[in-house]
XYZ file of C-alpha atoms in Angstrom:
430
model
C -23.088 19.853 4.534
C -19.653 18.206 4.837
C -18.434 16.456 1.694
C -17.382 12.772 1.852
C -13.794 13.799 1.127
C -13.717 16.391 3.918
C -15.322 13.960 6.357
C -12.768 11.245 5.487
C -9.874 13.676 5.944
C -11.236 14.978 9.247
C -11.902 11.535 10.742
C -8.616 9.927 9.644
C -6.447 12.779 10.916
C -8.513 13.139 14.080
C -8.167 9.449 14.845
C -4.393 9.557 14.270
C -4.089 12.556 16.580
C -6.122 10.825 19.293
C -4.172 7.550 19.066
C -0.825 9.325 19.076
C -1.856 11.347 22.152
C -3.078 8.190 23.867
C 0.270 6.474 23.249
C 2.269 9.548 24.263
C 0.493 9.759 27.615
C 0.677 6.009 28.158
C 4.408 5.862 27.538
C 5.154 8.937 29.629
C 2.746 8.586 32.569
C 1.506 4.999 32.467
C -1.375 3.387 30.627
C -3.739 3.841 33.551
C -3.388 7.597 32.974
C -4.034 7.370 29.237
C -7.724 6.578 29.569
C -9.769 4.584 27.084
C -8.092 3.814 23.764
C -9.711 5.913 21.018
C -11.669 4.217 18.267
C -12.335 5.399 14.733
C -15.951 6.391 14.053
C -17.948 4.423 11.446
C -16.710 5.309 7.964
C -18.140 2.549 5.754
C -20.415 5.074 4.039
C -17.338 6.986 2.841
C -15.521 4.031 1.242
C -17.439 4.119 -2.094
C -16.551 7.808 -2.487
C -12.895 7.065 -1.707
C -12.881 4.227 -4.244
C -14.329 6.472 -6.931
C -11.669 9.114 -6.285
C -8.922 6.452 -6.194
C -9.868 5.088 -9.602
C -10.113 8.597 -11.014
C -6.617 9.645 -9.923
C -5.191 6.435 -11.399
C -6.500 7.165 -14.885
C -3.879 7.637 -17.647
C -2.430 11.126 -17.822
C -2.544 11.876 -14.088
C 0.767 13.339 -12.951
C 2.565 13.282 -9.596
C 0.895 16.512 -8.526
C -2.504 14.856 -8.931
C -1.432 11.898 -6.800
C 0.003 14.215 -4.132
C -3.260 16.155 -4.010
C -5.250 12.926 -3.722
C -3.150 11.681 -0.770
C -3.655 14.991 1.017
C -7.403 15.007 0.376
C -7.909 11.298 1.111
C -5.130 10.433 3.601
C -4.198 6.735 3.802
C -5.821 4.698 6.551
C -6.367 1.073 7.449
C -9.363 0.954 9.790
C -12.032 2.249 7.347
C -11.125 -0.541 4.903
C -10.923 -3.414 7.410
C -14.180 -5.057 6.288
C -12.882 -5.317 2.707
C -9.368 -6.557 3.286
C -9.966 -10.292 3.699
C -11.567 -10.472 0.258
C -9.550 -7.755 -1.474
C -5.980 -7.622 -0.157
C -3.358 -9.532 -2.167
C -0.403 -10.675 -0.093
C 3.148 -10.512 -1.337
C 5.774 -13.050 -0.345
C 8.902 -11.112 -1.297
C 9.741 -7.432 -1.697
C 13.142 -6.116 -2.783
C 14.229 -2.489 -3.015
C 16.680 -1.941 -5.859
C 19.463 0.631 -5.747
C 17.665 2.834 -8.286
C 14.686 3.182 -5.926
C 12.407 0.802 -7.811
C 10.982 -2.369 -6.253
C 10.578 -6.025 -7.154
C 7.493 -7.719 -5.795
C 6.412 -11.337 -5.839
C 2.614 -11.090 -5.578
C 0.730 -13.815 -3.761
C 1.559 -16.115 -0.882
C 4.288 -18.715 -1.503
C 1.712 -21.480 -1.980
C -0.145 -19.412 -4.604
C 0.717 -18.726 -8.219
C 1.577 -15.071 -8.645
C 3.548 -12.754 -10.881
C 6.852 -11.057 -10.223
C 6.341 -7.323 -10.731
C 8.666 -4.347 -11.154
C 7.342 -1.180 -9.486
C 9.063 1.936 -10.760
C 7.709 5.388 -10.034
C 4.021 5.173 -10.915
C 4.378 2.208 -13.290
C 4.031 -1.523 -12.660
C 5.265 -4.103 -15.177
C 5.295 -7.907 -15.188
C 8.627 -9.723 -15.213
C 8.024 -12.661 -17.530
C 9.329 -16.186 -17.025
C 10.179 -15.845 -13.319
C 8.201 -17.446 -10.490
C 10.088 -16.176 -7.434
C 12.926 -13.833 -6.506
C 15.556 -13.411 -3.834
C 18.736 -11.475 -3.144
C 21.887 -12.153 -1.165
C 22.324 -10.318 2.156
C 25.026 -8.096 0.648
C 22.617 -6.999 -2.124
C 24.824 -8.072 -5.050
C 23.535 -11.458 -6.264
C 19.939 -12.209 -7.213
C 18.163 -15.552 -7.489
C 15.241 -16.241 -9.794
C 13.465 -19.492 -10.502
C 11.036 -21.306 -12.753
C 10.257 -24.943 -13.500
C 13.727 -25.424 -14.985
C 15.582 -24.536 -11.784
C 17.204 -21.619 -9.976
C 19.396 -19.008 -11.647
C 21.821 -16.698 -9.867
C 22.807 -13.436 -11.560
C 25.319 -10.742 -10.700
C 22.892 -7.844 -10.242
C 19.223 -7.829 -11.155
C 18.935 -9.710 -14.486
C 22.702 -9.293 -14.815
C 25.279 -11.850 -15.999
C 24.440 -15.431 -15.040
C 26.830 -16.873 -12.467
C 25.074 -20.133 -11.543
C 22.304 -22.446 -12.692
C 21.114 -24.789 -9.950
C 18.777 -27.784 -10.035
C 15.800 -28.290 -7.779
C 16.213 -30.892 -5.007
C 14.822 -34.361 -5.637
C 13.732 -35.193 -2.073
C 16.338 -37.947 -1.674
C 19.022 -35.713 -0.199
C 20.623 -36.417 3.221
C 18.227 -39.124 4.346
C 18.923 -41.238 7.426
C 20.762 -44.451 6.732
C 18.322 -47.116 5.613
C 15.453 -44.738 4.860
C 14.031 -45.122 1.385
C 13.490 -41.751 -0.225
C 10.460 -40.427 -2.057
C 10.529 -38.213 -5.133
C 9.033 -34.792 -4.489
C 5.568 -34.649 -5.997
C 6.416 -31.326 -7.613
C 9.312 -28.930 -7.525
C 9.350 -26.829 -4.340
C 7.538 -23.532 -4.085
C 10.004 -21.149 -2.401
C 9.111 -19.334 0.766
C 12.548 -17.698 0.612
C 15.268 -17.927 -2.048
C 18.529 -16.422 -0.761
C 21.860 -16.546 -2.601
C 24.974 -16.797 -0.469
C 27.200 -13.706 -0.558
C 29.611 -15.397 -3.029
C 26.796 -16.163 -5.487
C 27.680 -19.863 -5.714
C 24.939 -21.370 -3.551
C 21.325 -20.600 -2.703
C 19.323 -21.224 0.461
C 15.935 -22.595 -0.534
C 13.258 -22.360 2.153
C 10.073 -24.251 1.308
C 7.276 -26.237 2.903
C 8.831 -29.487 1.624
C 12.197 -28.799 3.206
C 15.010 -26.305 3.636
C 17.930 -26.942 1.289
C 21.189 -25.438 0.136
C 21.424 -25.603 -3.663
C 24.849 -25.842 -5.271
C 26.421 -26.896 -8.580
C 27.186 -30.351 -7.161
C 23.612 -30.925 -6.032
C 21.306 -29.985 -3.191
C 21.876 -30.614 0.520
C 19.018 -30.895 2.984
C 19.379 -28.708 6.086
C 15.995 -29.163 7.706
C 14.493 -31.412 8.760
C 17.762 -33.154 9.539
C 18.305 -36.920 9.630
C 17.315 -37.207 13.283
C 14.024 -35.404 12.690
C 13.334 -37.489 9.590
C 13.836 -40.695 11.566
C 11.240 -39.473 14.049
C 8.668 -37.961 11.697
C 9.289 -39.808 8.427
C 8.353 -38.708 4.917
C 6.894 -36.774 3.203
C 8.133 -33.496 4.688
C 5.492 -30.865 5.374
C 6.832 -27.801 7.188
C 4.805 -24.950 8.660
C 6.183 -21.509 9.477
C 9.361 -22.451 7.626
C 11.984 -19.709 7.584
C 15.667 -19.100 6.971
C 18.345 -16.410 6.844
C 22.022 -16.095 5.924
C 24.442 -13.778 7.696
C 25.880 -11.048 5.442
C 29.379 -12.513 5.814
C 28.085 -15.926 4.684
C 29.339 -17.747 7.793
C 26.017 -18.657 9.388
C 22.633 -20.022 8.315
C 19.612 -19.809 10.629
C 16.581 -21.978 9.843
C 13.506 -23.351 11.510
C 9.861 -24.267 11.389
C 6.860 -24.620 13.640
C 8.179 -27.698 15.427
C 11.373 -27.819 17.452
C 14.033 -25.253 18.234
C 15.807 -22.572 16.214
C 18.669 -24.175 14.262
C 21.994 -22.631 13.201
C 24.471 -24.087 10.694
C 27.937 -22.962 9.693
C 29.046 -22.345 6.097
C 30.082 -26.018 5.755
C 26.492 -26.977 6.694
C 27.346 -28.380 10.102
C 24.711 -27.781 12.759
C 26.343 -25.676 15.473
C 23.395 -24.446 17.579
C 19.974 -25.511 18.750
C 18.333 -22.566 20.476
C 15.232 -22.930 22.595
C 12.355 -20.659 21.678
C 10.733 -18.129 24.008
C 7.225 -18.474 22.596
C 5.358 -21.468 21.197
C 6.436 -21.846 17.562
C 9.672 -20.781 15.801
C 8.594 -18.321 13.125
C 11.383 -16.034 11.856
C 15.131 -15.327 11.971
C 17.311 -12.412 10.843
C 20.919 -11.213 11.124
C 22.368 -7.810 11.833
C 24.076 -6.011 8.980
C 27.511 -6.526 10.533
C 26.875 -10.286 10.989
C 27.535 -10.021 14.729
C 24.025 -10.739 16.022
C 20.962 -12.775 15.108
C 17.389 -12.522 16.299
C 14.951 -15.429 16.494
C 11.201 -14.971 16.783
C 8.624 -17.495 17.927
C 4.887 -16.908 17.912
C 1.628 -17.828 19.555
C -1.426 -16.725 17.570
C -0.838 -13.022 16.780
C 1.648 -12.547 19.605
C 5.209 -13.728 20.115
C 8.658 -13.036 21.498
C 12.102 -12.499 20.004
C 15.459 -13.466 21.461
C 18.929 -12.347 20.373
C 22.240 -14.196 20.161
C 25.738 -12.886 19.537
C 27.203 -15.037 16.766
C 30.356 -15.630 18.806
C 28.141 -17.750 21.085
C 26.787 -19.982 18.305
C 29.322 -22.847 18.470
C 27.973 -25.448 20.873
C 24.970 -23.380 21.986
C 22.157 -25.727 23.048
C 19.414 -24.161 25.166
C 16.027 -25.284 26.425
C 12.642 -23.854 25.492
C 11.779 -20.825 27.640
C 15.291 -21.057 29.071
C 16.935 -18.284 31.031
C 20.361 -18.449 29.412
C 22.156 -15.066 29.458
C 23.410 -15.762 25.930
C 19.838 -15.708 24.565
C 18.123 -12.667 26.106
C 14.582 -11.747 25.062
C 14.796 -8.416 23.231
C 11.190 -7.944 22.128
C 7.881 -9.220 23.450
C 4.435 -9.136 21.903
C 5.217 -9.469 18.198
C 4.676 -12.328 15.777
C 7.330 -11.415 13.209
C 6.956 -12.023 9.482
C 9.742 -9.744 8.253
C 12.716 -7.789 9.589
C 15.594 -5.601 8.465
C 18.588 -4.134 10.239
C 20.316 -0.793 9.984
C 23.080 0.612 12.128
C 22.008 0.445 15.754
C 18.582 -1.146 15.352
C 16.461 -4.003 14.135
C 13.133 -3.111 12.521
C 10.542 -5.877 12.686
C 7.101 -6.109 11.136
C 4.413 -7.777 13.220
C 1.089 -9.505 12.664
C -0.880 -6.461 13.834
C 0.432 -4.048 11.214
C 3.167 -2.354 13.228
C 6.801 -1.722 12.459
C 8.776 -1.873 15.702
C 12.387 -0.762 16.087
C 14.699 -1.705 18.949
C 18.374 -1.742 19.774
C 20.685 -4.723 20.341
C 19.766 -4.951 24.029
C 16.040 -4.622 23.369
C 15.647 -0.928 24.157
C 12.600 0.329 22.270
C 13.284 3.006 19.665
C 9.998 3.664 17.847
C 6.924 2.109 16.267
C 5.054 2.972 13.070
C 1.619 1.673 12.025
C 0.920 0.535 8.451
C -2.010 -1.809 8.995
C -2.665 -5.550 8.571
C 0.050 -8.187 8.992
C 3.453 -7.096 7.690
C 4.521 -9.734 5.141
C 7.818 -8.545 3.614
C 10.280 -5.688 4.071
C 13.481 -4.299 2.620
C 15.700 -1.338 3.411
C 18.006 0.728 1.233
C 21.770 0.338 1.521
C 22.027 3.720 3.274
C 19.299 2.824 5.779
C 17.115 5.786 4.830
C 14.293 4.139 2.868
C 12.094 1.278 4.014
C 9.605 -0.600 1.834
C 6.877 -2.734 3.406
C 4.166 -5.062 2.113
C 1.120 -6.189 4.093
C -1.725 -8.691 3.927
C -4.000 -5.762 3.118
C -2.292 -5.441 -0.266
C -0.475 -2.266 0.825
C 3.035 -1.649 -0.533
C 4.392 1.329 1.393
C 7.554 3.342 0.853
C 8.697 5.099 4.025
C 11.422 7.715 4.338
C 13.030 7.032 7.690
C 14.139 9.876 9.943
C 12.333 12.404 7.764
C 11.982 14.696 10.763
C 8.194 14.900 10.898
C 5.507 12.341 10.171
C 2.489 13.125 8.007
C -0.544 14.193 10.091
C -2.466 10.992 9.301
C 0.313 8.642 10.415
C 0.249 6.688 13.652
C 3.558 6.140 15.406
C 6.310 7.553 17.590
C 9.065 8.096 15.002
C 9.708 10.964 12.620
C 9.205 8.795 9.547
C 7.119 9.745 6.526
C 5.357 7.461 4.079
C 5.902 8.801 0.561
C 3.994 6.280 -1.560
C 1.459 3.478 -1.167
C 0.413 0.933 -3.779
C -2.837 -1.006 -3.416
C -2.929 -4.589 -4.717
C -6.596 -5.533 -4.506
C -8.335 -8.482 -6.136
C -11.112 -6.409 -7.737
C -8.828 -3.785 -9.282
C -7.306 -5.834 -12.081
C -4.136 -3.807 -11.765
C -2.378 -2.176 -8.792
C -3.360 1.411 -8.015
C -1.457 4.196 -6.291
C -2.776 5.859 -3.162
């Protein structure tokens, strides 16, 4: 009789093989030649056995060899756990990879209370007194916050270089509009220091601001939008990014177009979306290109713009302007990184998708559940990814050969996976 562990291993690897073959044939010969997409057989009866083994290997005293053996015996998978993920998976709203290989995680969605955690090797520790984290696009300056305001440090918990106050809600109102105090201090969706460490881009549901020593400035909604919609501000799908050279700021929300500002906070571009709702923006590492994603349910489309075209760019929704080509279709993007020659985006269906500056597809890699946050090492060799399933995955890019249980077209290898589940009480390693 086959053991639960052997059955799990057989079914997970068999399913990965079948899916990878299906994709290989579809890409090479056309999807009509690939046949019916494979499905994973029922595995709910194996989950209790997997859980028991997972808890056992995470007991004190278990070394790396024990964890390696567990991953081989019980290879990671998403589909067998799908029925549990809505109730168990803990989202994370920010994930930063430090230069020493450890990670900082802000657990919970932006609208939820959640700890900031430091993941190092097989240990996880709370970072006390900090509600949210962020890092500048050149990786030097870090922002942290609490009820008192926002602090910028040179390096993680390094020397303090700035202390910035929260916005009041009265900033940059249209002439004649009477302001309203914010009911509470903003909950950051993103907190991004500028590359000089002197200012911070605050993205939140009550507005997108630039914080500085002289006070906050409101970027979005701007005065024109406030005159139309009034107060209080309630943004959905709010997002923002700063170019690594600090010259450009891209922001947006569910309503309207993608907006670009220069370093002096002048609006320079209004870029029409190519799906229904502006959802995400990111810059290339050399600050020469930006991508802008808009979504519709779990799908979406991403356009690209060379930054030299920003000044004066004003395009219509679903426009056909050669300066804003569509470079990816099908993905609702929650997170993205860039390394030399390619953007890597994370979509709402659990896939990492890589493509070049013209949109040529490079590879995809499946993690499972919506990708919520990502970061990449300075050398471009290590990617860390968090998902709605509570997975925190570390992936060695260009490893040469994927693990047999992995689904994807690239030679990338996942080396570690944390599980943040509501019933665990503490994160566990898979």
